[in-house]
Coordinates of C-alpha atoms in Angstrom, one line a residue:
Chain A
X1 CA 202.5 144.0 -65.4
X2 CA 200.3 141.9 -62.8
X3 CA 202.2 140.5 -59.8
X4 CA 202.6 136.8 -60.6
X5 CA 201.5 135.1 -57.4
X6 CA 203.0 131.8 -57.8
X7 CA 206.1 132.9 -59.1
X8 CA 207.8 129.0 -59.3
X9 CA 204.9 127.5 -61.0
X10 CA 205.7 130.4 -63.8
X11 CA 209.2 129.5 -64.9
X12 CA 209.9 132.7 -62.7
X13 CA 212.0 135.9 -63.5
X14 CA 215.3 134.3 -62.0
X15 CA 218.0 137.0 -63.3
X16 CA 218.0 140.9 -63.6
X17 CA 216.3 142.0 -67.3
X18 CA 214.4 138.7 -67.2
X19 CA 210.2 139.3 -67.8
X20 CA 207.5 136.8 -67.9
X21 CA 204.5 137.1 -70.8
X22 CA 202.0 134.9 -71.7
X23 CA 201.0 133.4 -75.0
X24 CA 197.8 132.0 -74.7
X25 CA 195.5 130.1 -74.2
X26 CA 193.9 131.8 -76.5
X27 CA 196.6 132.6 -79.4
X28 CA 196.4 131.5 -83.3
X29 CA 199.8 130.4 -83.4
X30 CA 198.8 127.7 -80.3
X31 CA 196.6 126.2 -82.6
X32 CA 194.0 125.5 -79.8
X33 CA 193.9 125.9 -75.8
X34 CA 197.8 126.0 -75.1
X35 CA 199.4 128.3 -72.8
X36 CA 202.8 129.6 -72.8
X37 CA 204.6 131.2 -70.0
X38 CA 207.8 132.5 -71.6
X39 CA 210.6 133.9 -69.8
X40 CA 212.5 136.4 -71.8
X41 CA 215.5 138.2 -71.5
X42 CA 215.3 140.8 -74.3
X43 CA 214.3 138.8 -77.3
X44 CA 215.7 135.2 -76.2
X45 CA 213.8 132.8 -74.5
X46 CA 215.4 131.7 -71.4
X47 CA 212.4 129.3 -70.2
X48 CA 209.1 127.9 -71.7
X49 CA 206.7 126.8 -69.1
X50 CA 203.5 125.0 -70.9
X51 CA 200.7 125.4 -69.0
X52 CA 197.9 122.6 -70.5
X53 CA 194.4 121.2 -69.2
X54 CA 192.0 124.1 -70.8
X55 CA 190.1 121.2 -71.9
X56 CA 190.9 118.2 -70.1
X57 CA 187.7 116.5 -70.0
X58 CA 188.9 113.0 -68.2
X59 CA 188.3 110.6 -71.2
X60 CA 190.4 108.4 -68.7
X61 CA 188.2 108.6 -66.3
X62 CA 185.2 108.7 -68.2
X63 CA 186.4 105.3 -70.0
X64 CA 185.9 103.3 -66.9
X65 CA 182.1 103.6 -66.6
X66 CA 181.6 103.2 -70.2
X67 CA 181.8 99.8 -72.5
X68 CA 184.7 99.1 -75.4
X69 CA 182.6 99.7 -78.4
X70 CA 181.7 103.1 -76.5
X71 CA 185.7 104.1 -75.7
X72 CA 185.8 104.3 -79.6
X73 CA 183.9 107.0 -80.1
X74 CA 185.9 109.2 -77.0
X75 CA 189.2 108.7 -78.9
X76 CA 188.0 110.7 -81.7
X77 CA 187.8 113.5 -79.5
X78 CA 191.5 113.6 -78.6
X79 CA 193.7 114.1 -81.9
X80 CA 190.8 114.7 -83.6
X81 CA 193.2 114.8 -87.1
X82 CA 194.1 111.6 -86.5
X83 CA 190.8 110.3 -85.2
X84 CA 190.9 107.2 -87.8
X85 CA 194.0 105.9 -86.2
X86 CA 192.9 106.5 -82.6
X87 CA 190.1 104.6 -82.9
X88 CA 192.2 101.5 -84.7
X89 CA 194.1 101.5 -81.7
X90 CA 191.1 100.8 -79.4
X91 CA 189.8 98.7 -81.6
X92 CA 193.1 96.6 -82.4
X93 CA 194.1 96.5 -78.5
X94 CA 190.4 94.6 -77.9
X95 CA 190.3 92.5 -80.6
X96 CA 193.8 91.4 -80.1
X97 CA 192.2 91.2 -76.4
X98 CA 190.3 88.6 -77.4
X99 CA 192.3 86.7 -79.9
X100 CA 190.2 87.7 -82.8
X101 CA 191.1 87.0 -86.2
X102 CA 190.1 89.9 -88.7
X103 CA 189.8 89.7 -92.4
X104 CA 192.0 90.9 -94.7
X105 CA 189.2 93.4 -96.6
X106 CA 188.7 95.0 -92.7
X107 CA 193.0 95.0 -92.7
X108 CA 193.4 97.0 -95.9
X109 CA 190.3 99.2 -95.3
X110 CA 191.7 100.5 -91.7
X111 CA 195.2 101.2 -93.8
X112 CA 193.7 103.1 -96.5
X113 CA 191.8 104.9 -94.2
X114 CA 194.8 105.3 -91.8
X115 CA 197.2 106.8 -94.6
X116 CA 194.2 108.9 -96.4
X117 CA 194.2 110.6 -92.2
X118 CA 197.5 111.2 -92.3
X119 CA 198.1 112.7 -95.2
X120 CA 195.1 114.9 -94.7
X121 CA 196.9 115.8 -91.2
X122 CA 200.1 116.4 -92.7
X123 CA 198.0 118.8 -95.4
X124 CA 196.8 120.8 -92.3
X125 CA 200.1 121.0 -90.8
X126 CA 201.7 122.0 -94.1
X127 CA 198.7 125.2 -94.5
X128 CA 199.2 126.3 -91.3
X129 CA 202.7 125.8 -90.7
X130 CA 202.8 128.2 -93.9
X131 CA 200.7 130.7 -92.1
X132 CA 202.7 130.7 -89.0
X133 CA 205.7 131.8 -90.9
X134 CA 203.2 134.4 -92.1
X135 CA 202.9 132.5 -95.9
X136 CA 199.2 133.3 -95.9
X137 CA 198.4 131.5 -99.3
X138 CA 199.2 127.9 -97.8
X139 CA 197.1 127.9 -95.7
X140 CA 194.0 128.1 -98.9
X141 CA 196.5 125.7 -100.6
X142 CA 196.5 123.3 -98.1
X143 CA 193.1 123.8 -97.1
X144 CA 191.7 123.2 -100.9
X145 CA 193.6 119.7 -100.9
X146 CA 192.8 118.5 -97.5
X147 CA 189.0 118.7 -98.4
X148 CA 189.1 116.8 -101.3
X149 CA 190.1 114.1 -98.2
X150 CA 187.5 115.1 -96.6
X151 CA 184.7 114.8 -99.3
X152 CA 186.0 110.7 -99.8
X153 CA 185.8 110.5 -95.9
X154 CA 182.1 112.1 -95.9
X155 CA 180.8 109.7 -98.6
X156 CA 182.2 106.8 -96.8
X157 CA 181.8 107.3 -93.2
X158 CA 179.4 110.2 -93.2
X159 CA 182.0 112.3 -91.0
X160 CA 184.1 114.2 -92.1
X161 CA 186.7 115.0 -89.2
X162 CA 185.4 113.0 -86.3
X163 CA 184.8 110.0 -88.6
X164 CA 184.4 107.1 -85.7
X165 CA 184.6 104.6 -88.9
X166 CA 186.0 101.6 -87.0
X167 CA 183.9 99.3 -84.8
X168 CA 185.3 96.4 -82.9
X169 CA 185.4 93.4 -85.0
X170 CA 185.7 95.5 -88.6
X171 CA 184.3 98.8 -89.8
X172 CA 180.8 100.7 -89.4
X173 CA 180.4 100.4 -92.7
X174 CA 181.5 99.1 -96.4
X175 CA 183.4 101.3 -98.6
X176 CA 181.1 103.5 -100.9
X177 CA 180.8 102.3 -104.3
X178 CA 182.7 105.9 -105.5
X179 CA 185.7 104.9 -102.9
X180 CA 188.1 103.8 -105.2
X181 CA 187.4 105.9 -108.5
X182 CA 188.0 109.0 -106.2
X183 CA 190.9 107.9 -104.2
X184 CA 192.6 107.5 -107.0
X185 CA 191.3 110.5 -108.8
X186 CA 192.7 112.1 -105.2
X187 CA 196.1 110.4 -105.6
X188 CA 196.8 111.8 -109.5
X189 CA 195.4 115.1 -108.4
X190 CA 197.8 115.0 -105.6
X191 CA 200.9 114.1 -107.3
X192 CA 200.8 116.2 -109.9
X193 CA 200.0 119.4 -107.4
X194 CA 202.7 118.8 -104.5
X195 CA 205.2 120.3 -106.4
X196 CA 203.7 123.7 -105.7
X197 CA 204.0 122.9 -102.1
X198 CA 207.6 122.9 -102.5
X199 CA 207.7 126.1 -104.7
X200 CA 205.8 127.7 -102.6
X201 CA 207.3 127.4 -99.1
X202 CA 210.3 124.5 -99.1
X203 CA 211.9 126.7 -101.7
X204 CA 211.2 130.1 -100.1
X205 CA 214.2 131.7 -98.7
X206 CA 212.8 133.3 -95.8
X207 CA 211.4 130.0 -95.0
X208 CA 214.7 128.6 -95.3
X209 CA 216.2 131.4 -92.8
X210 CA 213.5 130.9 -90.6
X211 CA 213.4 127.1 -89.9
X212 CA 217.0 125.6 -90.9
X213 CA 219.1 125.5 -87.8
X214 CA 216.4 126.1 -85.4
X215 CA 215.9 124.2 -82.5
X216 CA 217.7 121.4 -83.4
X217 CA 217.1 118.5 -81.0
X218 CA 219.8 115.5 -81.0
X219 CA 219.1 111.9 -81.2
X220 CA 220.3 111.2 -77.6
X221 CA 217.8 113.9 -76.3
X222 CA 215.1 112.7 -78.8
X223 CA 214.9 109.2 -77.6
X224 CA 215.3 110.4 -73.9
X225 CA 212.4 112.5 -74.3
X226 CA 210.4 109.9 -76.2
X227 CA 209.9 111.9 -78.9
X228 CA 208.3 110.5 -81.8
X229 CA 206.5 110.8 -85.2
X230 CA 207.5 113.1 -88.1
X231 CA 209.4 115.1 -84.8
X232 CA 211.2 111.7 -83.6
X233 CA 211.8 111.0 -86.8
X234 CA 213.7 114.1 -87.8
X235 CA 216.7 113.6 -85.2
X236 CA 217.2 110.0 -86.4
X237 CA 215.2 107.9 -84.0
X238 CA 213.7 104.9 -86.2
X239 CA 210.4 105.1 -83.9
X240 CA 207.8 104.0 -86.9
X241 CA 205.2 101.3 -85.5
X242 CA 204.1 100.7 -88.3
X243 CA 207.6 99.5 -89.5
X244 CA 208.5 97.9 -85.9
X245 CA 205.3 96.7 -84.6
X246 CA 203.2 96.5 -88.0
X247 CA 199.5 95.9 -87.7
X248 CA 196.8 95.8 -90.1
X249 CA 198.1 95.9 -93.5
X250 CA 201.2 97.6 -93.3
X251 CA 203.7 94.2 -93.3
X252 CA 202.4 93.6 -96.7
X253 CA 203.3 97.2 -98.2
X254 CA 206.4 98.5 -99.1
X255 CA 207.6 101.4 -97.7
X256 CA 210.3 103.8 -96.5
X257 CA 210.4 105.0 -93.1
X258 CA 211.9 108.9 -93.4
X259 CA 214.9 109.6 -90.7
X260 CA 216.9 112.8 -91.3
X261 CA 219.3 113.8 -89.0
X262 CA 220.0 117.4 -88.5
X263 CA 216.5 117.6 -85.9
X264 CA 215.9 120.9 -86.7
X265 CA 213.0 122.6 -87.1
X266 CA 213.4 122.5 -90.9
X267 CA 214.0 118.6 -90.8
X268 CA 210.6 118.1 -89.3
X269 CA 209.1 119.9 -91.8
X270 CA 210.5 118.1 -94.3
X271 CA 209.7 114.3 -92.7
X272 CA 206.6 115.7 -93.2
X273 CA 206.3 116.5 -96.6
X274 CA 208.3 113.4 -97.8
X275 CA 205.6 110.7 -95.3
X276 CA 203.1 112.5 -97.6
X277 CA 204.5 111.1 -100.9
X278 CA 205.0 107.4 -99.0
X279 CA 202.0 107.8 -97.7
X280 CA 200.6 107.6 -101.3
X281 CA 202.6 104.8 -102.4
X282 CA 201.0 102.8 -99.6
X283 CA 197.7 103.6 -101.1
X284 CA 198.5 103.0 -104.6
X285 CA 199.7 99.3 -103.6
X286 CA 196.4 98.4 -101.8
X287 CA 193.8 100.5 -103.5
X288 CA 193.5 97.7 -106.2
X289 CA 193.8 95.3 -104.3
X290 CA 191.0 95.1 -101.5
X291 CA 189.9 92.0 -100.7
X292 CA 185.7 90.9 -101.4
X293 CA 184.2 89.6 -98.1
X294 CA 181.9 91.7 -95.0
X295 CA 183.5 94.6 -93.6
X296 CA 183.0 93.6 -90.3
X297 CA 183.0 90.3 -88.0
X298 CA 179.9 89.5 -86.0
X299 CA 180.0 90.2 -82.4
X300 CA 178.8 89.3 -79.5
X301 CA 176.6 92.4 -78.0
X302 CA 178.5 92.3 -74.5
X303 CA 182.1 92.9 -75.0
X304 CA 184.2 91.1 -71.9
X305 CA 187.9 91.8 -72.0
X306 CA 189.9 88.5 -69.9
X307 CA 191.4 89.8 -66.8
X308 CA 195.0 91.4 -68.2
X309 CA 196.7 93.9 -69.3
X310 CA 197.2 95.1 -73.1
X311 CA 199.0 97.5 -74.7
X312 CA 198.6 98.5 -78.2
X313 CA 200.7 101.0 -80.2
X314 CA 199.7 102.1 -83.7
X315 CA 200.9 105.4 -85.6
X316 CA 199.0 108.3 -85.7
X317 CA 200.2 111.4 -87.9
X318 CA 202.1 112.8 -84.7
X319 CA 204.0 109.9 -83.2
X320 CA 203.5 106.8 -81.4
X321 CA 200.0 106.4 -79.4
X322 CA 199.9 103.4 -77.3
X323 CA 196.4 102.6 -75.5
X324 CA 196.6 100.6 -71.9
X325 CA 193.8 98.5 -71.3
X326 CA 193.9 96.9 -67.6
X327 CA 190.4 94.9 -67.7
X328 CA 189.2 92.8 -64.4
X329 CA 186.9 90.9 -67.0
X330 CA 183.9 93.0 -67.0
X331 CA 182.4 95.1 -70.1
X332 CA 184.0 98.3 -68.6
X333 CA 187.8 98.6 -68.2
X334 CA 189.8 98.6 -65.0
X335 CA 192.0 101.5 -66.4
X336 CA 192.8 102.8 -69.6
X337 CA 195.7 105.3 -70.3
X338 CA 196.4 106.9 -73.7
X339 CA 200.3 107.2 -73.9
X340 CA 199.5 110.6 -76.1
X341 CA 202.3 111.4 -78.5
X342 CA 201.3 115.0 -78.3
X343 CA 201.9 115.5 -74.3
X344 CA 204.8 113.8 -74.9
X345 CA 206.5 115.7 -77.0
X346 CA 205.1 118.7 -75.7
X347 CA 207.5 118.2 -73.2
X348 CA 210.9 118.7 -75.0
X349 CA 209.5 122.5 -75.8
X350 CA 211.1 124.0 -72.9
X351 CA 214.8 121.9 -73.7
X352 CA 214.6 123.3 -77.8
X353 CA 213.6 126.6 -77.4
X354 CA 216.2 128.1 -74.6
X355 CA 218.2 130.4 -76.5
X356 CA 216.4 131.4 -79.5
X357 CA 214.5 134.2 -80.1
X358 CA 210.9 134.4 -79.6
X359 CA 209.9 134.1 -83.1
X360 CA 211.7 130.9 -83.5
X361 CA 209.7 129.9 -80.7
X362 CA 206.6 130.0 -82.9
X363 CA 208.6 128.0 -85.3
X364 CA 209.7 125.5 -83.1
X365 CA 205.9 124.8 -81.2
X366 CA 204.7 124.3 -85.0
X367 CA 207.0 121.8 -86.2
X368 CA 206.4 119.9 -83.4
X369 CA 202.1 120.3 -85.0
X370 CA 200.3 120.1 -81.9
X371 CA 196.6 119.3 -81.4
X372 CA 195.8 120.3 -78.0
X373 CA 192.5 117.7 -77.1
X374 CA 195.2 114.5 -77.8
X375 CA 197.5 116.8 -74.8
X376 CA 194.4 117.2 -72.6
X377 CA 192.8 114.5 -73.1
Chain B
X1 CA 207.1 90.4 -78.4
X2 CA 206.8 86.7 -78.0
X3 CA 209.6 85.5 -76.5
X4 CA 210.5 81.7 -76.0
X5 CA 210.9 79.8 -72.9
X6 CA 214.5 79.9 -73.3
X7 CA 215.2 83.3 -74.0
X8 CA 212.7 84.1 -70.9
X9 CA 214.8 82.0 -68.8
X10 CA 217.6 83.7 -70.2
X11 CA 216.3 87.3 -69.0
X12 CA 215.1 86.3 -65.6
X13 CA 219.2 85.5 -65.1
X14 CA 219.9 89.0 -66.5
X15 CA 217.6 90.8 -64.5
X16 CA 218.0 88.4 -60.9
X17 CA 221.6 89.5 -61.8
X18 CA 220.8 93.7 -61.8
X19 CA 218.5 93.1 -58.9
X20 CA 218.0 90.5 -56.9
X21 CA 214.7 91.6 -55.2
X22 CA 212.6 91.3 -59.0
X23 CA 210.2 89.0 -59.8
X24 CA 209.7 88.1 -63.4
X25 CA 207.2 86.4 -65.1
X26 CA 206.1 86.0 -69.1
X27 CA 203.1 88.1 -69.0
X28 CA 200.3 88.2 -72.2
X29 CA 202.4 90.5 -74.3
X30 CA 205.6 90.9 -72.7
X31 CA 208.0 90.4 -69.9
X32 CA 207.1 91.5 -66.7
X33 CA 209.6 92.8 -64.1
X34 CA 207.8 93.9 -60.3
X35 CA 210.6 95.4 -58.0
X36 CA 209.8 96.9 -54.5
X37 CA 209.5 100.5 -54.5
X38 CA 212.7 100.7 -52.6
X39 CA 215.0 99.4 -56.1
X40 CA 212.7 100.6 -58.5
X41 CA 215.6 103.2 -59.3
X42 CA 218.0 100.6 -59.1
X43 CA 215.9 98.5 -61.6
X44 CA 215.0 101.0 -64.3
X45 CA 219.0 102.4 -64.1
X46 CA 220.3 99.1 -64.4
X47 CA 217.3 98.1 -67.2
X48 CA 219.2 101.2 -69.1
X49 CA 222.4 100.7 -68.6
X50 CA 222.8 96.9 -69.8
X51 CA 223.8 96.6 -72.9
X52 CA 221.7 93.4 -73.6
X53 CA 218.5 95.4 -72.9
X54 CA 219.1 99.2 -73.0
X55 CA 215.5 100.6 -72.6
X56 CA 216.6 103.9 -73.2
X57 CA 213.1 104.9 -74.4
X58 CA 210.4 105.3 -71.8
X59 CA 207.2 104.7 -73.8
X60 CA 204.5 104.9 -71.4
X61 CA 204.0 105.6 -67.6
X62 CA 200.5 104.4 -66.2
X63 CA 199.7 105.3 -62.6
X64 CA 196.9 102.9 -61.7
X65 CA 194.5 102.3 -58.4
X66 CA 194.2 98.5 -57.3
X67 CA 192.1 99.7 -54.8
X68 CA 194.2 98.8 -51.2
X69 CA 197.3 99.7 -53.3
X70 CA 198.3 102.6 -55.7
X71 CA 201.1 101.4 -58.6
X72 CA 203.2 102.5 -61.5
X73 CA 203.6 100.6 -64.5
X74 CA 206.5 101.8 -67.0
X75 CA 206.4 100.6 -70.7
X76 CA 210.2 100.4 -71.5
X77 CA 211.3 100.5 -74.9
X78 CA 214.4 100.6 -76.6
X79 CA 216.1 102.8 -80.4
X80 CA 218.3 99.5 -80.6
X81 CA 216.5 96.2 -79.7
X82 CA 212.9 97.0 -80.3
X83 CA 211.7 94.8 -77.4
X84 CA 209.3 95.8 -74.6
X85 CA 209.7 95.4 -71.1
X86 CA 206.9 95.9 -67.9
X87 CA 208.3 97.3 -65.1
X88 CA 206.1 97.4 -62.3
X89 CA 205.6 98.9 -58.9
X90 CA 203.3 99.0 -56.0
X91 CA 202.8 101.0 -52.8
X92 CA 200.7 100.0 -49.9
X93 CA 200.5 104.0 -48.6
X94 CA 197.2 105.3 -49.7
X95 CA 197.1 108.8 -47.6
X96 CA 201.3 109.8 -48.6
X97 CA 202.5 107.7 -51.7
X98 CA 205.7 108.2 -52.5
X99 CA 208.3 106.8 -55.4
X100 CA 210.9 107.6 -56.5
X101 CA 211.2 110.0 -59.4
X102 CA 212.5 108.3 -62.7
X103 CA 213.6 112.0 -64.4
X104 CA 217.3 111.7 -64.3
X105 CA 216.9 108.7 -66.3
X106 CA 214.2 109.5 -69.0
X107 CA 213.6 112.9 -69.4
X108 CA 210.2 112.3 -70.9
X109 CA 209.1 110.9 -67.1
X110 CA 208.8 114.7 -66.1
X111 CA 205.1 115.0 -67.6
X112 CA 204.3 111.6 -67.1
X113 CA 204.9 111.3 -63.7
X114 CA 203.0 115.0 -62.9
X115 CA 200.4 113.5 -64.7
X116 CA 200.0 110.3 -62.3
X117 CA 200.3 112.9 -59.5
X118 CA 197.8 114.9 -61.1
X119 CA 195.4 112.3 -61.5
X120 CA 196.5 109.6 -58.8
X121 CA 198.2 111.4 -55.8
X122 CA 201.2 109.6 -56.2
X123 CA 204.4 111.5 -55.3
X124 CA 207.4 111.2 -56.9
X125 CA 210.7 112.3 -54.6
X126 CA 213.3 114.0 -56.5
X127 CA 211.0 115.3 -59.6
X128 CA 212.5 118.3 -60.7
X129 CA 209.2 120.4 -61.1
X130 CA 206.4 117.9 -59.3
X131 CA 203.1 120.5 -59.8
X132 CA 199.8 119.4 -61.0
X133 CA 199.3 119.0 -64.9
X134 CA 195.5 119.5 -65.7
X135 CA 193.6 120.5 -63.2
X136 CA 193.7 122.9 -59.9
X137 CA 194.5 122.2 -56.2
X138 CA 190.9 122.4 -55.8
X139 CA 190.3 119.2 -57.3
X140 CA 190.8 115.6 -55.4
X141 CA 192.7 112.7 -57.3
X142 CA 189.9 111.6 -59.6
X143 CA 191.4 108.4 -61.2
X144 CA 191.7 106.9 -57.7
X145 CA 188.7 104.3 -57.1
X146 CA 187.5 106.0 -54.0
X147 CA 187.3 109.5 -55.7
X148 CA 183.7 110.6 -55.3
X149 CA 182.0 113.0 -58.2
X150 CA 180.1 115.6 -56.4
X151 CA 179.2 117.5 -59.4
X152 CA 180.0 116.2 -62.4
X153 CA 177.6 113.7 -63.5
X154 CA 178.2 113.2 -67.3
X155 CA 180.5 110.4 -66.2
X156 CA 178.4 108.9 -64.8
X157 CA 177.5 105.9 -67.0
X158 CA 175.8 103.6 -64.6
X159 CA 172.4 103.3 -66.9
X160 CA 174.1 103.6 -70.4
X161 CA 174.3 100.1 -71.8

C-alpha cells in the first residue's frame, strides 16, 4: 500500500492491525463523488473519515454576482432529487422578502409538486437501497415507478429531473391539461403496487439481518448532530417543517409526521416507506381541489431584496434545507448559505459506523440516501 | 416566530441575565442576540442550558464577510420549543480570525465550522479536526469580499442581466 502522506487528515492507522482503504470517489455504493477513508481493524470499522468537494462548484459564491430569479435555477443543481423543493425555498425566502402575498392555486401547485418530488426521491432511494443490499430487482422496480413521476413532471414543466418549475411570484407555468387525470391515475397505480415493495425487501430476511440493529443513532445524538429528514426522524426527533414551520399548502392538509424510535438503519428505511404513503394522502386532499386563477403574480423585472436578513426552511426529501439570504438592497445578494441537510448529516457517519463491520457501513451511508451535489454544493 | 413586545422584553431579561455583555434586538424574523467574541461560548452554553430556551439544535452556521469585519451567525433551534434564536458574532481581525469552537456543544458545528474556514478563513480554537472541507491549501478564502478570481471566470456575472 502507498505511504499516506498526511497521515492525520486520513483518520490515521492509530493502533497495531489497524489499515486504511479507500472507498471512492468513484464507488457505486457512494452514489456519486463521495470519498471514504476507512480505518479498519480486521473487518470493523474503527474510523470513517469523509472526504467531500469532488464537485463543489461555489453556488455560494456564484450566487452573489447573479440576480434572485437566477439563484433558482443553481439550486436545482444541488439535491437534484429534490430540485422542486430547493427551488420553493428560494423562491419562498424572496417573496416572503418582500411581503408578497401568493395565491392559493400557486400554494397548492408548489405542494403537489413538492410531495410528487418526494415521493419520486424516496422511489429512488427505495431501488437503490435494494441494490446496495445486493436486491438487484428493486432497483427496475423502483426505477419503473419513479418514471411514471417523471413522465407527469415532463408534460408539465418540460424537465424531468432538473425541473426549475417555480419562478418568484408563482410557477413557470400552468398545470397541463393531463395533470390531474394522471396524477391520479399515478396515485391508484401506486397504491395498489407498494405492497410489492414490502414483499420484496421489508419482508426479506436477509434484509431484516442486514439493517435491524445497525447503526442505531439516539435521539440525544440525533438532535446534537442536527440530523434531520426521514434519518432525524427515525431516532424520534419531531424535525418536520412542514408540520412546524408550514408553508405553502401544508397547514391546510392533514397529515402524520412518522417518528420511530429505535434510529437504526432499519427505522430509516421504514420512515421512508411509510412518508411515501402520507405523501399520497397529501395529494389526494388537494388534487381536487386546486384553486382557478394565474399561476403566477406579475413582477417587477428588477428584483430588490430590503436590506436584512432571511432565513427560510422548507422540507426537502432528505431533511431540513434552510436558505440564508443577507441582501444590502441590491438585485444580487450580500450572501447566501444553503444549510444543506445532506452535509449535515453526512457528519454523524463517522459517530454510527465505529464498531460495525464494513458491510454495514454500506448499509448505514445508504439509509442516510445521500446525494453528493446538495453536500458540495 | 413573531414574538410580542412583551415576551421580547421578557427574553432580553433572560438573556441580560446569562450574559450581561449581549445586545438583543427583535430582528425581521426572529430574535437577535450579538455577544463579543470573547462570551460567545458563554452565550451559546448558557442559550443551551436554560430551560426556558434550550437550543439544543444548531440549525445553521453562516460565516459571512462585512467587508472590515469577518462574522458568524448561528441559527439556534430547539426539539422542545420550536422557536428560533440569532446568535451573532463579529471579529475585527482580518489577517488571523479566531473564535472559539462551538463543537463540545453541538456536535453538528464540526462541518459547519470547517466549512466557514474553508470558505472564510475563520479559525475556530479548540475544533477537534479544523482541516479544510472542499477545496485544497492551494486555494485562497473565496467567500471573503476581497478574494480575487484569477482564473475562474464563469462567475463572473458582471454583464448577465
Amino acid at each position: 500500500m502507498a505511504k499516506i502522506e498526511n497521515e492525520a487528515a486520513y483518520g490515521g492507522a492509530e493502533e497495531q492491525n489497524e489499515y486504511v482503504i479507500n472507498i471512492g470517489p468513484q464507488h457505486p455504493s457512494t452514489h456519486g463523488v463521495l470519498r471514504l477513508v476507512v480505518t479498519l481493524q480486521g473487518e470493523i470499522v474503527k474510523n470513517v473519515q469523509p472526504h467531500v468537494g469532488y464537485i463543489h462548484r461555489g453556488i455560494e459564491k456564484m450566487c452573489e454576482s447573479i440576480t434572485y430569479p437566477q439563484i433558482i435555477h443553481l439550486t436545482d443543481r444541488m439535491d437534484y432529487l429534490s430540485a422542486h423543493m430547493n427551488n420553493e425555498a428560494v423562491c419562498l425566502a424572496v417573496e416572503n422578502a418582500l411581503e408578497m402575498e401568493i395565491p392559493d392555486r400557486i400554494k397548492v401547485i408548489r405542494t403537489l409538486m413538492s410531495e410528487l418530488t418526494r415521493i419520486q426521491s424516496h422511489q429512488l432511494f427505495w431501488a437503490t437501497y435494494g441494490m446496495d443490499m445486493g436486491g438487484q430487482t428493486c432497483f427496475f422496480y423502483g426505477l419503473r415507478d419513479r418514471e411514471k413521476i417523471l413522465d407527469i413532471f415532463e408534460e408539465t414543466t418540460g424537465g424531468r429531473m432538473i425541473v426549475s418549475y417555480n419562478c418568484l411570484g408563482g410557477v413557470m407555468y400552468d398545470l397541463h391539461p393531463n395533470f390531474r387525470k394522471r396524477v391520479k391515475d399515478f396515485i391508484k397505480y401506486f397504491r395498489s403496487i407498494i405492497h410489492e415493495y414490502d414483499a420484496i425487501l421489508t419482508g426479506n430476511i436477509i434484509f431484516r439481518e442486514r439493517t435491524m440493529g445497525i447503526g442505531p443513532l439516539t435521539l440525544d445524538d440525533a438532535v446534537s448532530f442536527g440530523v434531520t429528514g426521514p434519518s432525524g426522524r427515525a431516532s424520534g426527533f419531531s424535525c418536520d417543517i412542514r408540520k412546524h414551520a408550514p408553508y405553502s399548502a401544508y397547514d391546510r392538509v392533514i397529515f402524520n409526521e412518522v417518528l420511530l424510535t429505535e434510529g437504526d438503519t432499519y427505522s430509516r428505511y421504514l420512515v421512508r416507506m411509510e412518508e411515501m404513503k402520507e405523501s399520497m394522502n397529501i395529494i389526494d386532499q388537494l388534487i381536487d381541489n386546486i384553486p382557478e386563477g394565474a399561476h403566477a403574480v406579475k413582477m417587477k423585472p428588477v428584483i430588490k431584496l430590503p436590506e436584512g436578513e432571511y432565513y427560510q426552511r422548507v422540507e426537502t426529501a432528505r431533511g431540513e434545507l434552510g436558505v440564508f439570504i443577507i441582501s444590502d438592497g441590491n438585485k444580487n445578494p450580500c450572501r447566501v448559505k444553503f444549510r444543506s441537510p445532506n452535509l449535515v448529516n453526512l457528519g454523524v457517519l463517522n459517530h454510527i459506523s465505529k464498531e460495525f463491520k464494513i458491510a454495514d457501513l454500506i448499509a448505514i451511508a445508504g439509509s442516510l440516501d445521500f446525494v453528493i451535489p446538495d453536500i458540495d454544493r | 416566530m413573531n414574538t410580542t413586545e412583551t415576551d421580547m422584553a421578557r427574553f432580553s431579561e433572560l438573556v441580560k441575565a446569562l450574559v450581561p455583555e449581549a445586545e438583543i434586538h427583535e430582528g425581521k424574523q426572529f430574535a437577535e442576540i450579538t455577544v463579543p467574541p470573547a462570551s460567545l461560548l458563554a452565550a451559546a452554553e448558557a442559550l443551551k442550558e436554560n430551560p426556558d430556551t434550550r437550543c439544543d439544535y444548531l440549525i445553521n452556521l453562516t460565516g459571512v464577510d462585512y467587508g472590515t469585519e469577518l462574522g458568524v451567525i448561528y441559527h439556534l433551534g430547539s426539539s422542545k420549543h420550536g422557536q428560533i434564536i440569532v446568535l451573532k458574532t463579529k471579529t475585527p481581525e482580518r489577517a488571523n480570525p479566531v473564535l472559539e469552537s462551538v463543537c463540545g456543544i453541538w456536535r453538528t458545528a464540526e462541518f459547519h465550522e470547517r466549512e466557514a474556514y474553508d470558505l472564510l478563513g475563520i479559525r475556530f480554537s479548540n475544533h477537534p479536526d479544523l482541516r479544510r472541507l472542499f477545496l485544497d491549501d492551494t486555494w485562497g478564502f473565496p467567500l471573503r469580499k476581497d478574494y480575487v478570481d484569477d482564473t475562474n471566470t464563469a462567475a463572473n456575472g458582471e454583464d448577465r442581466e
